[in-house]
One Martini backbone bead per residue (centre of mass of N, CA, C, O) as a GRO file, in nm:
protein
  433
    1MET     BB    1  -0.738  -2.612  -2.083
    2GLN     BB    2  -0.629  -2.415  -1.842
    3ALA     BB    3  -0.484  -2.138  -1.760
    4VAL     BB    4  -0.195  -2.030  -1.593
    5SER     BB    5  -0.140  -1.810  -1.352
    6PRO     BB    6   0.070  -1.610  -1.243
    7ALA     BB    7   0.154  -1.469  -0.950
    8PHE     BB    8   0.118  -1.158  -1.066
    9SER     BB    9  -0.207  -1.253  -1.169
   10CYS     BB   10  -0.367  -1.296  -0.932
   11ASP     BB   11  -0.671  -1.301  -0.805
   12LEU     BB   12  -0.803  -1.004  -0.626
   13LYS     BB   13  -1.054  -0.967  -0.432
   14PRO     BB   14  -1.214  -0.719  -0.318
   15LEU     BB   15  -1.258  -0.625   0.037
   16ILE     BB   16  -1.308  -0.308  -0.021
   17GLN     BB   17  -1.645  -0.168  -0.096
   18ARG     BB   18  -1.568   0.137  -0.036
   19ASN     BB   19  -1.473   0.419   0.055
   20LEU     BB   20  -1.137   0.531   0.041
   21THR     BB   21  -1.182   0.733   0.301
   22ALA     BB   22  -1.167   0.530   0.498
   23LYS     BB   23  -1.104   0.503   0.844
   24ASN     BB   24  -0.899   0.449   1.137
   25ALA     BB   25  -0.877   0.380   1.462
   26ARG     BB   26  -0.632   0.541   1.671
   27TYR     BB   27  -0.386   0.606   1.855
   28CYS     BB   28  -0.320   0.911   2.037
   29GLN     BB   29  -0.073   1.146   2.114
   30VAL     BB   30  -0.175   1.387   2.375
   31ASN     BB   31  -0.018   1.529   2.614
   32GLY     BB   32   0.012   1.220   2.741
   33LYS     BB   33  -0.259   1.132   2.600
   34ARG     BB   34  -0.532   0.954   2.502
   35ALA     BB   35  -0.704   0.978   2.198
   36SER     BB   36  -0.991   0.984   2.044
   37VAL     BB   37  -1.132   0.865   1.731
   38ARG     BB   38  -1.325   0.995   1.473
   39CYS     BB   39  -1.492   0.808   1.220
   40GLY     BB   40  -1.564   0.843   0.884
   41TYR     BB   41  -1.776   0.664   0.621
   42ARG     BB   42  -1.717   0.896   0.422
   43SER     BB   43  -1.619   1.240   0.351
   44GLU     BB   44  -1.543   1.316   0.613
   45SER     BB   45  -1.354   1.451   0.840
   46PHE     BB   46  -1.146   1.456   1.085
   47SER     BB   47  -1.183   1.422   1.454
   48PHE     BB   48  -1.010   1.582   1.725
   49PRO     BB   49  -1.077   1.645   2.048
   50ASN     BB   50  -0.760   1.748   2.137
   51GLY     BB   51  -0.646   1.916   1.871
   52VAL     BB   52  -0.580   1.757   1.635
   53GLY     BB   53  -0.503   1.760   1.333
   54SER     BB   54  -0.636   1.675   0.994
   55SER     BB   55  -0.384   1.620   0.867
   56ARG     BB   56  -0.156   1.399   0.753
   57ALA     BB   57   0.082   1.500   0.923
   58ASP     BB   58  -0.062   1.489   1.194
   59TRP     BB   59  -0.129   1.192   1.188
   60GLN     BB   60   0.163   1.082   1.167
   61SER     BB   61   0.266   1.231   1.439
   62SER     BB   62   0.025   1.121   1.643
   63CYS     BB   63   0.010   0.826   1.567
   64ALA     BB   64   0.007   0.511   1.684
   65ILE     BB   65  -0.092   0.241   1.780
   66LEU     BB   66  -0.334   0.039   1.769
   67ALA     BB   67  -0.604  -0.052   1.910
   68SER     BB   68  -0.730  -0.329   2.132
   69LYS     BB   69  -0.960  -0.157   2.268
   70VAL     BB   70  -1.246  -0.048   2.383
   71ALA     BB   71  -1.448   0.082   2.575
   72SER     BB   72  -1.532   0.112   2.878
   73ALA     BB   73  -1.783   0.092   3.108
   74GLU     BB   74  -1.831   0.409   3.116
   75ASN     BB   75  -1.887   0.376   2.778
   76SER     BB   76  -2.105   0.154   2.702
   77SER     BB   77  -2.322   0.306   2.541
   78SER     BB   78  -2.133   0.396   2.301
   79VAL     BB   79  -2.012   0.116   2.229
   80THR     BB   80  -2.250  -0.046   2.126
   81GLY     BB   81  -2.277   0.116   1.863
   82GLY     BB   82  -1.981   0.099   1.769
   83LEU     BB   83  -1.964  -0.208   1.731
   84ALA     BB   84  -2.186  -0.235   1.520
   85ASP     BB   85  -2.043  -0.052   1.311
   86GLN     BB   86  -1.789  -0.219   1.282
   87VAL     BB   87  -1.918  -0.474   1.174
   88ALA     BB   88  -2.035  -0.337   0.926
   89ALA     BB   89  -1.764  -0.240   0.810
   90VAL     BB   90  -1.629  -0.520   0.777
   91ASN     BB   91  -1.886  -0.619   0.588
   92GLY     BB   92  -1.929  -0.353   0.388
   93HIS     BB   93  -2.074  -0.133   0.557
   94SER     BB   94  -2.264   0.170   0.588
   95ASN     BB   95  -2.324   0.363   0.916
   96GLY     BB   96  -2.203   0.620   0.921
   97SER     BB   97  -2.051   0.681   1.217
   98VAL     BB   98  -1.763   0.616   1.429
   99ASN     BB   99  -1.724   0.589   1.789
  100LEU     BB  100  -1.405   0.547   1.936
  101SER     BB  101  -1.342   0.465   2.260
  102LEU     BB  102  -1.034   0.455   2.405
  103VAL     BB  103  -0.819   0.282   2.588
  104PRO     BB  104  -0.589   0.345   2.792
  105SER     BB  105  -0.289   0.292   2.878
  106GLU     BB  106  -0.112   0.127   3.089
  107THR     BB  107   0.040   0.161   3.411
  108THR     BB  108   0.300   0.106   3.580
  109LYS     BB  109   0.446   0.111   3.888
  110ASN     BB  110   0.696   0.300   3.770
  111GLY     BB  111   0.532   0.496   3.548
  112LYS     BB  112   0.534   0.345   3.293
  113PRO     BB  113   0.429   0.271   3.004
  114GLY     BB  114   0.256   0.049   2.852
  115LEU     BB  115   0.212  -0.193   2.647
  116VAL     BB  116   0.097  -0.285   2.372
  117GLN     BB  117  -0.185  -0.423   2.239
  118PRO     BB  118  -0.341  -0.645   2.074
  119LEU     BB  119  -0.515  -0.714   1.821
  120THR     BB  120  -0.856  -0.726   1.737
  121ASN     BB  121  -1.156  -0.758   1.582
  122THR     BB  122  -1.249  -0.461   1.674
  123ASP     BB  123  -1.003  -0.315   1.494
  124LEU     BB  124  -1.130  -0.395   1.206
  125SER     BB  125  -1.074  -0.119   1.014
  126PRO     BB  126  -1.011   0.113   0.815
  127ALA     BB  127  -0.727   0.271   0.727
  128PRO     BB  128  -0.512   0.513   0.725
  129SER     BB  129  -0.304   0.718   0.626
  130HIS     BB  130   0.054   0.693   0.574
  131GLY     BB  131   0.367   0.663   0.587
  132SER     BB  132   0.683   0.506   0.521
  133THR     BB  133   0.635   0.315   0.741
  134LEU     BB  134   0.636  -0.009   0.793
  135ARG     BB  135   0.365  -0.234   0.859
  136VAL     BB  136   0.377  -0.519   1.087
  137ALA     BB  137   0.217  -0.814   1.133
  138TYR     BB  138   0.164  -1.012   1.437
  139GLN     BB  139   0.161  -1.282   1.655
  140GLY     BB  140   0.116  -1.141   1.967
  141VAL     BB  141   0.355  -1.010   2.181
  142PRO     BB  142   0.588  -0.847   2.307
  143GLY     BB  143   0.861  -1.091   2.271
  144ALA     BB  144   0.802  -1.255   2.045
  145TYR     BB  145   0.917  -1.441   1.784
  146SER     BB  146   0.749  -1.289   1.568
  147GLU     BB  147   0.879  -1.015   1.617
  148ALA     BB  148   1.162  -1.100   1.524
  149ALA     BB  149   1.077  -1.179   1.237
  150ALA     BB  150   0.975  -0.899   1.156
  151GLY     BB  151   1.253  -0.758   1.200
  152LYS     BB  152   1.410  -0.931   0.990
  153ALA     BB  153   1.227  -0.882   0.740
  154TYR     BB  154   1.166  -0.564   0.861
  155PRO     BB  155   1.353  -0.327   0.911
  156ASN     BB  156   1.232  -0.045   1.068
  157SER     BB  157   0.958  -0.129   1.156
  158GLU     BB  158   0.614  -0.148   1.245
  159ALA     BB  159   0.492  -0.330   1.499
  160ILE     BB  160   0.186  -0.539   1.501
  161PRO     BB  161  -0.002  -0.672   1.731
  162CYS     BB  162  -0.181  -0.990   1.746
  163ASP     BB  163  -0.407  -1.225   1.888
  164GLN     BB  164  -0.439  -1.346   1.589
  165PHE     BB  165  -0.396  -1.476   1.285
  166ASP     BB  166  -0.652  -1.360   1.146
  167VAL     BB  167  -0.597  -1.063   1.219
  168ALA     BB  168  -0.342  -1.032   1.048
  169PHE     BB  169  -0.473  -1.074   0.778
  170GLN     BB  170  -0.689  -0.844   0.804
  171ALA     BB  171  -0.494  -0.606   0.845
  172VAL     BB  172  -0.393  -0.615   0.550
  173GLU     BB  173  -0.662  -0.609   0.391
  174LEU     BB  174  -0.746  -0.325   0.562
  175TRP     BB  175  -0.475  -0.137   0.589
  176ILE     BB  176  -0.337  -0.151   0.876
  177ALA     BB  177  -0.130  -0.320   0.720
  178ASP     BB  178   0.135  -0.417   0.492
  179ARG     BB  179   0.226  -0.668   0.664
  180ALA     BB  180   0.292  -1.023   0.727
  181VAL     BB  181   0.428  -1.241   0.995
  182LEU     BB  182   0.411  -1.601   0.974
  183PRO     BB  183   0.392  -1.913   1.084
  184VAL     BB  184   0.432  -2.267   0.936
  185GLU     BB  185   0.707  -2.395   1.067
  186ASN     BB  186   0.878  -2.651   1.259
  187SER     BB  187   1.146  -2.861   1.316
  188LEU     BB  188   0.974  -3.007   1.559
  189GLY     BB  189   0.647  -2.941   1.538
  190GLY     BB  190   0.586  -2.849   1.256
  191SER     BB  191   0.299  -2.764   1.133
  192ILE     BB  192   0.077  -2.477   1.093
  193HIS     BB  193  -0.241  -2.528   1.009
  194ARG     BB  194  -0.389  -2.262   1.041
  195ASN     BB  195  -0.221  -2.102   0.820
  196TYR     BB  196  -0.295  -2.278   0.581
  197ASP     BB  197  -0.598  -2.219   0.589
  198LEU     BB  198  -0.567  -1.903   0.565
  199LEU     BB  199  -0.433  -1.893   0.286
  200LEU     BB  200  -0.699  -1.993   0.144
  201ARG     BB  201  -0.910  -1.788   0.257
  202HIS     BB  202  -0.719  -1.579   0.169
  203ARG     BB  203  -0.563  -1.306  -0.060
  204LEU     BB  204  -0.275  -1.336  -0.003
  205HIS     BB  205   0.079  -1.293  -0.057
  206ILE     BB  206   0.379  -1.437  -0.107
  207VAL     BB  207   0.709  -1.248  -0.059
  208GLY     BB  208   0.845  -1.434   0.172
  209GLU     BB  209   1.116  -1.556   0.389
  210VAL     BB  210   1.191  -1.668   0.736
  211GLN     BB  211   1.445  -1.771   0.970
  212ILE     BB  212   1.417  -1.877   1.321
  213PRO     BB  213   1.572  -1.922   1.606
  214VAL     BB  214   1.504  -2.105   1.901
  215HIS     BB  215   1.546  -1.943   2.231
  216HIS     BB  216   1.513  -2.065   2.539
  217CYS     BB  217   1.377  -1.952   2.860
  218LEU     BB  218   1.381  -1.922   3.214
  219LEU     BB  219   1.130  -1.736   3.385
  220ALA     BB  220   1.128  -1.489   3.658
  221LEU     BB  221   1.118  -1.332   3.925
  222PRO     BB  222   1.296  -1.150   4.116
  223GLY     BB  223   1.453  -1.381   4.351
  224VAL     BB  224   1.377  -1.643   4.223
  225ARG     BB  225   1.399  -1.983   4.252
  226ALA     BB  226   1.388  -2.287   4.102
  227ASP     BB  227   1.298  -2.452   4.372
  228CYS     BB  228   1.021  -2.257   4.393
  229ILE     BB  229   0.887  -2.387   4.156
  230THR     BB  230   0.533  -2.498   4.074
  231ARG     BB  231   0.514  -2.348   3.783
  232VAL     BB  232   0.484  -2.388   3.420
  233ILE     BB  233   0.452  -2.156   3.145
  234SER     BB  234   0.336  -2.204   2.797
  235HIS     BB  235   0.362  -2.299   2.503
  236PRO     BB  236   0.323  -2.614   2.396
  237GLN     BB  237   0.579  -2.622   2.215
  238ALA     BB  238   0.779  -2.511   2.426
  239LEU     BB  239   0.735  -2.740   2.630
  240ALA     BB  240   0.822  -2.972   2.437
  241GLN     BB  241   1.116  -2.841   2.373
  242THR     BB  242   1.175  -2.844   2.721
  243GLU     BB  243   1.126  -3.106   2.886
  244GLY     BB  244   1.406  -3.204   2.982
  245SER     BB  245   1.494  -2.942   3.131
  246LEU     BB  246   1.248  -2.918   3.326
  247ASN     BB  247   1.299  -3.187   3.480
  248LYS     BB  248   1.568  -3.069   3.606
  249LEU     BB  249   1.489  -2.776   3.712
  250THR     BB  250   1.152  -2.861   3.763
  251PRO     BB  251   1.037  -3.147   3.893
  252ARG     BB  252   0.772  -3.023   4.074
  253ALA     BB  253   0.640  -2.890   3.838
  254ALA     BB  254   0.377  -2.767   3.677
  255ILE     BB  255   0.236  -2.805   3.352
  256GLU     BB  256   0.122  -2.521   3.150
  257ALA     BB  257  -0.073  -2.393   2.914
  258PHE     BB  258  -0.023  -2.130   2.675
  259HIS     BB  259  -0.083  -1.908   2.407
  260ASP     BB  260   0.204  -1.764   2.485
  261THR     BB  261   0.517  -1.687   2.566
  262ALA     BB  262   0.514  -1.379   2.627
  263ALA     BB  263   0.239  -1.385   2.778
  264ALA     BB  264   0.345  -1.547   3.016
  265ALA     BB  265   0.541  -1.332   3.117
  266GLU     BB  266   0.331  -1.108   3.152
  267TYR     BB  267   0.153  -1.259   3.360
  268ILE     BB  268   0.361  -1.276   3.588
  269ALA     BB  269   0.414  -0.971   3.618
  270ALA     BB  270   0.115  -0.871   3.659
  271ASN     BB  271   0.067  -1.096   3.915
  272ASN     BB  272   0.308  -1.162   4.097
  273LEU     BB  273   0.447  -1.461   4.047
  274HIS     BB  274   0.660  -1.658   4.259
  275ASP     BB  275   0.571  -1.974   4.156
  276THR     BB  276   0.626  -1.882   3.850
  277ALA     BB  277   0.716  -1.987   3.522
  278ALA     BB  278   0.868  -1.916   3.196
  279VAL     BB  279   0.875  -1.988   2.848
  280ALA     BB  280   1.106  -1.774   2.682
  281SER     BB  281   1.252  -1.492   2.597
  282ALA     BB  282   1.488  -1.255   2.664
  283ARG     BB  283   1.312  -1.016   2.575
  284ALA     BB  284   1.081  -1.072   2.770
  285ALA     BB  285   1.245  -1.021   3.025
  286GLU     BB  286   1.307  -0.724   2.960
  287LEU     BB  287   1.010  -0.615   2.926
  288TYR     BB  288   0.895  -0.764   3.220
  289GLY     BB  289   1.113  -0.790   3.456
  290LEU     BB  290   1.282  -1.057   3.434
  291GLN     BB  291   1.452  -1.345   3.514
  292ILE     BB  292   1.714  -1.570   3.428
  293LEU     BB  293   1.747  -1.899   3.520
  294ALA     BB  294   1.767  -2.018   3.215
  295ASP     BB  295   1.966  -2.085   2.926
  296GLY     BB  296   1.905  -2.273   2.667
  297ILE     BB  297   1.649  -2.515   2.708
  298GLN     BB  298   1.654  -2.656   2.458
  299ASP     BB  299   1.683  -2.985   2.345
  300ASP     BB  300   1.727  -2.857   2.052
  301ALA     BB  301   1.944  -2.663   1.871
  302GLY     BB  302   1.771  -2.716   1.590
  303ASN     BB  303   1.553  -2.466   1.636
  304VAL     BB  304   1.328  -2.383   1.373
  305THR     BB  305   1.142  -2.112   1.224
  306ARG     BB  306   0.905  -2.058   0.967
  307PHE     BB  307   0.833  -1.764   0.779
  308LEU     BB  308   0.586  -1.559   0.632
  309MET     BB  309   0.547  -1.311   0.381
  310LEU     BB  310   0.275  -1.080   0.357
  311ALA     BB  311   0.060  -0.946   0.089
  312ARG     BB  312  -0.154  -0.792  -0.130
  313ASP     BB  313   0.085  -0.805  -0.334
  314PRO     BB  314   0.274  -0.927  -0.563
  315ILE     BB  315   0.566  -1.025  -0.691
  316ILE     BB  316   0.808  -1.025  -0.928
  317PRO     BB  317   0.951  -1.259  -1.083
  318ARG     BB  318   1.279  -1.410  -1.081
  319THR     BB  319   1.631  -1.526  -1.199
  320ASP     BB  320   1.883  -1.393  -1.013
  321ARG     BB  321   1.758  -1.582  -0.787
  322PRO     BB  322   1.644  -1.777  -0.554
  323PHE     BB  323   1.331  -1.945  -0.582
  324LYS     BB  324   0.999  -1.978  -0.448
  325THR     BB  325   0.700  -2.186  -0.479
  326SER     BB  326   0.348  -2.163  -0.391
  327ILE     BB  327   0.088  -2.410  -0.374
  328VAL     BB  328  -0.267  -2.497  -0.438
  329PHE     BB  329  -0.464  -2.808  -0.450
  330ALA     BB  330  -0.716  -3.009  -0.616
  331ALA     BB  331  -0.869  -3.278  -0.702
  332GLN     BB  332  -1.039  -3.439  -0.903
  333GLU     BB  333  -1.315  -3.593  -0.942
  334HIS     BB  334  -1.255  -3.928  -0.849
  335GLN     BB  335  -0.926  -3.932  -0.814
  336GLY     BB  336  -0.785  -3.857  -0.571
  337THR     BB  337  -0.451  -3.933  -0.463
  338SER     BB  338  -0.339  -4.011  -0.751
  339VAL     BB  339  -0.270  -3.721  -0.840
  340LEU     BB  340  -0.004  -3.682  -0.686
  341PHE     BB  341   0.176  -3.847  -0.874
  342LYS     BB  342   0.137  -3.665  -1.126
  343VAL     BB  343   0.242  -3.406  -0.999
  344LEU     BB  344   0.526  -3.506  -0.926
  345SER     BB  345   0.604  -3.575  -1.220
  346ALA     BB  346   0.599  -3.284  -1.333
  347PHE     BB  347   0.853  -3.204  -1.162
  348ALA     BB  348   1.059  -3.434  -1.215
  349PHE     BB  349   1.080  -3.401  -1.528
  350ARG     BB  350   1.200  -3.085  -1.464
  351ASN     BB  351   1.390  -3.070  -1.214
  352ILE     BB  352   1.203  -3.008  -0.954
  353SER     BB  353   1.222  -2.917  -0.630
  354LEU     BB  354   1.084  -3.024  -0.333
  355THR     BB  355   1.016  -2.885   0.010
  356LYS     BB  356   0.688  -2.931   0.026
  357ILE     BB  357   0.415  -3.136   0.174
  358GLU     BB  358   0.064  -3.059   0.228
  359SER     BB  359  -0.226  -3.181   0.395
  360ARG     BB  360  -0.581  -3.100   0.373
  361PRO     BB  361  -0.891  -3.082   0.425
  362HIS     BB  362  -1.169  -3.052   0.236
  363HIS     BB  363  -1.404  -2.821   0.308
  364ASN     BB  364  -1.624  -2.867   0.072
  365CYS     BB  365  -1.511  -3.193   0.042
  366PRO     BB  366  -1.426  -3.419   0.279
  367VAL     BB  367  -1.614  -3.652   0.140
  368ARG     BB  368  -1.598  -3.956  -0.053
  369VAL     BB  369  -1.840  -4.142  -0.232
  370VAL     BB  370  -1.841  -4.497  -0.312
  371GLU     BB  371  -2.001  -4.708  -0.535
  372ASP     BB  372  -2.016  -5.074  -0.470
  373GLY     BB  373  -2.185  -5.363  -0.534
  374SER     BB  374  -1.977  -5.578  -0.405
  375VAL     BB  375  -1.875  -5.394  -0.128
  376GLY     BB  376  -2.022  -5.127  -0.130
  377THR     BB  377  -1.958  -4.848   0.066
  378LYS     BB  378  -1.724  -4.584   0.016
  379LYS     BB  379  -1.494  -4.375   0.209
  380HIS     BB  380  -1.321  -4.067   0.133
  381PHE     BB  381  -1.086  -3.844   0.168
  382GLU     BB  382  -1.046  -3.508   0.097
  383TYR     BB  383  -0.782  -3.302  -0.048
  384THR     BB  384  -0.550  -3.047   0.017
  385PHE     BB  385  -0.256  -2.918  -0.149
  386TYR     BB  386   0.071  -2.829  -0.044
  387VAL     BB  387   0.336  -2.668  -0.241
  388ASP     BB  388   0.695  -2.654  -0.254
  389PHE     BB  389   0.923  -2.499  -0.495
  390GLU     BB  390   1.238  -2.469  -0.679
  391ALA     BB  391   1.106  -2.193  -0.843
  392SER     BB  392   1.025  -1.967  -1.085
  393MET     BB  393   0.762  -1.815  -1.262
  394ALA     BB  394   0.979  -1.711  -1.484
  395GLU     BB  395   1.002  -2.002  -1.557
  396ALA     BB  396   0.924  -2.235  -1.791
  397ARG     BB  397   0.919  -2.496  -1.615
  398ALA     BB  398   0.705  -2.391  -1.414
  399GLN     BB  399   0.479  -2.331  -1.614
  400ASN     BB  400   0.463  -2.620  -1.735
  401ALA     BB  401   0.403  -2.771  -1.475
  402LEU     BB  402   0.131  -2.621  -1.412
  403ALA     BB  403  -0.010  -2.696  -1.673
  404GLU     BB  404  -0.017  -2.999  -1.600
  405VAL     BB  405  -0.151  -2.984  -1.321
  406GLN     BB  406  -0.423  -2.865  -1.425
  407GLU     BB  407  -0.526  -3.141  -1.552
  408TYR     BB  408  -0.559  -3.286  -1.243
  409THR     BB  409  -0.729  -3.037  -1.142
  410SER     BB  410  -0.990  -2.834  -0.987
  411PHE     BB  411  -0.761  -2.668  -0.826
  412LEU     BB  412  -0.545  -2.367  -0.868
  413ARG     BB  413  -0.296  -2.191  -0.665
  414VAL     BB  414  -0.086  -1.914  -0.638
  415LEU     BB  415   0.064  -1.788  -0.348
  416GLY     BB  416   0.379  -1.766  -0.445
  417SER     BB  417   0.680  -1.589  -0.565
  418TYR     BB  418   0.995  -1.613  -0.388
  419PRO     BB  419   1.252  -1.555  -0.202
  420MET     BB  420   1.491  -1.720  -0.053
  421ASP     BB  421   1.627  -1.824   0.246
  422MET     BB  422   1.998  -1.814   0.254
  423THR     BB  423   2.063  -1.856   0.543
  424PRO     BB  424   2.291  -1.994   0.714
  425SER     BB  425   2.319  -2.175   0.996
  426SER     BB  426   2.586  -2.032   1.100
  427ALA     BB  427   2.438  -1.731   1.083
  428LEU     BB  428   2.264  -1.787   1.303
  429PRO     BB  429   2.168  -1.690   1.591
  430SER     BB  430   2.247  -1.806   1.925
  431GLU     BB  431   2.070  -1.611   2.038
  432ASP     BB  432   1.823  -1.439   2.112
  433VAL     BB  433   1.556  -1.305   1.900
   0.00000   0.00000   0.00000
């Protein structure tokens, strides 16, 4: 029987096997203009074209949010080589220096600087040293519910928007961000399977959880009436959660899916769409200059999303407050789902409450073939199981339970042992988050 490693000793395979002096290109604010940063992937010092100093203090005072796009068409020749070098850097290779010419932020019609754009895969290269402000990655654009979750989990932090869940994971692994806050389940829509798969693919640790109530609003350009709306756009889950209200407010409007709630609001503002409304948060209306046609349009008032807080290193489990532990395991070969009963018994015998069980297809072995001479060949799906239980890995009963679970599984990994979000339902804000 193999020993079960506690959460704080989980093996974290180094993802960056290059010189620790590798730095990342970031936007720099210089005399009101965006300056491009040339990054060396050996030991050379930083070079700032517009006169920014190369010291750590200068970097901290000058650098803003990371860039979301690389050079525009006018610099296409230099970008081609830069992108190739970025890909090599992400894959762990060093190929000289990388010159990232960054696109300046857009300016709105009223002359105000545009909002930062989400990180994309092209931005994922090793990050520079930074100050004491915690940087938290989230999926979406400013005004998204994930941004509110990041703010609740880490107040006074620097929020870094990412265009995909996978980019948020990589941003933490590559030291572009210190934490990531990502959704895993909604009280109405259920589990977010993509993030469960990414938890297994990446080596980040769960260090906390936070629950955010979802408060939807119907947004449109100023002066637009609800009866003039012919199209409503938003994330598919937001549209499903407001279906009843939308049928009453905009009965003749076509419903169209969009990749993000706040991005839908941004799209309407950017394109000046007077016939289109978005389902998003009140903060999105404030950020993108939209009016709220209807407030609190979710069909179920108890609409809550649970987010996980992820970090490169685990926290040390404690017993002085309620803790939750998340694990993932796969059954031994030819044992099938009967192993699940034995695993549940290991927790029930020790009076450990389970708060979630999630199954996902086993990526390495999705189908198990069983030969039976009497009835022919049978095929069964193989699964990976995610389990959350209310106990700390510092408790002997949790350690003993996992030691028994190890006997029935071919693979067992502790994703994290972390404090539970004990915020009572009555204390959750009733207004938009």
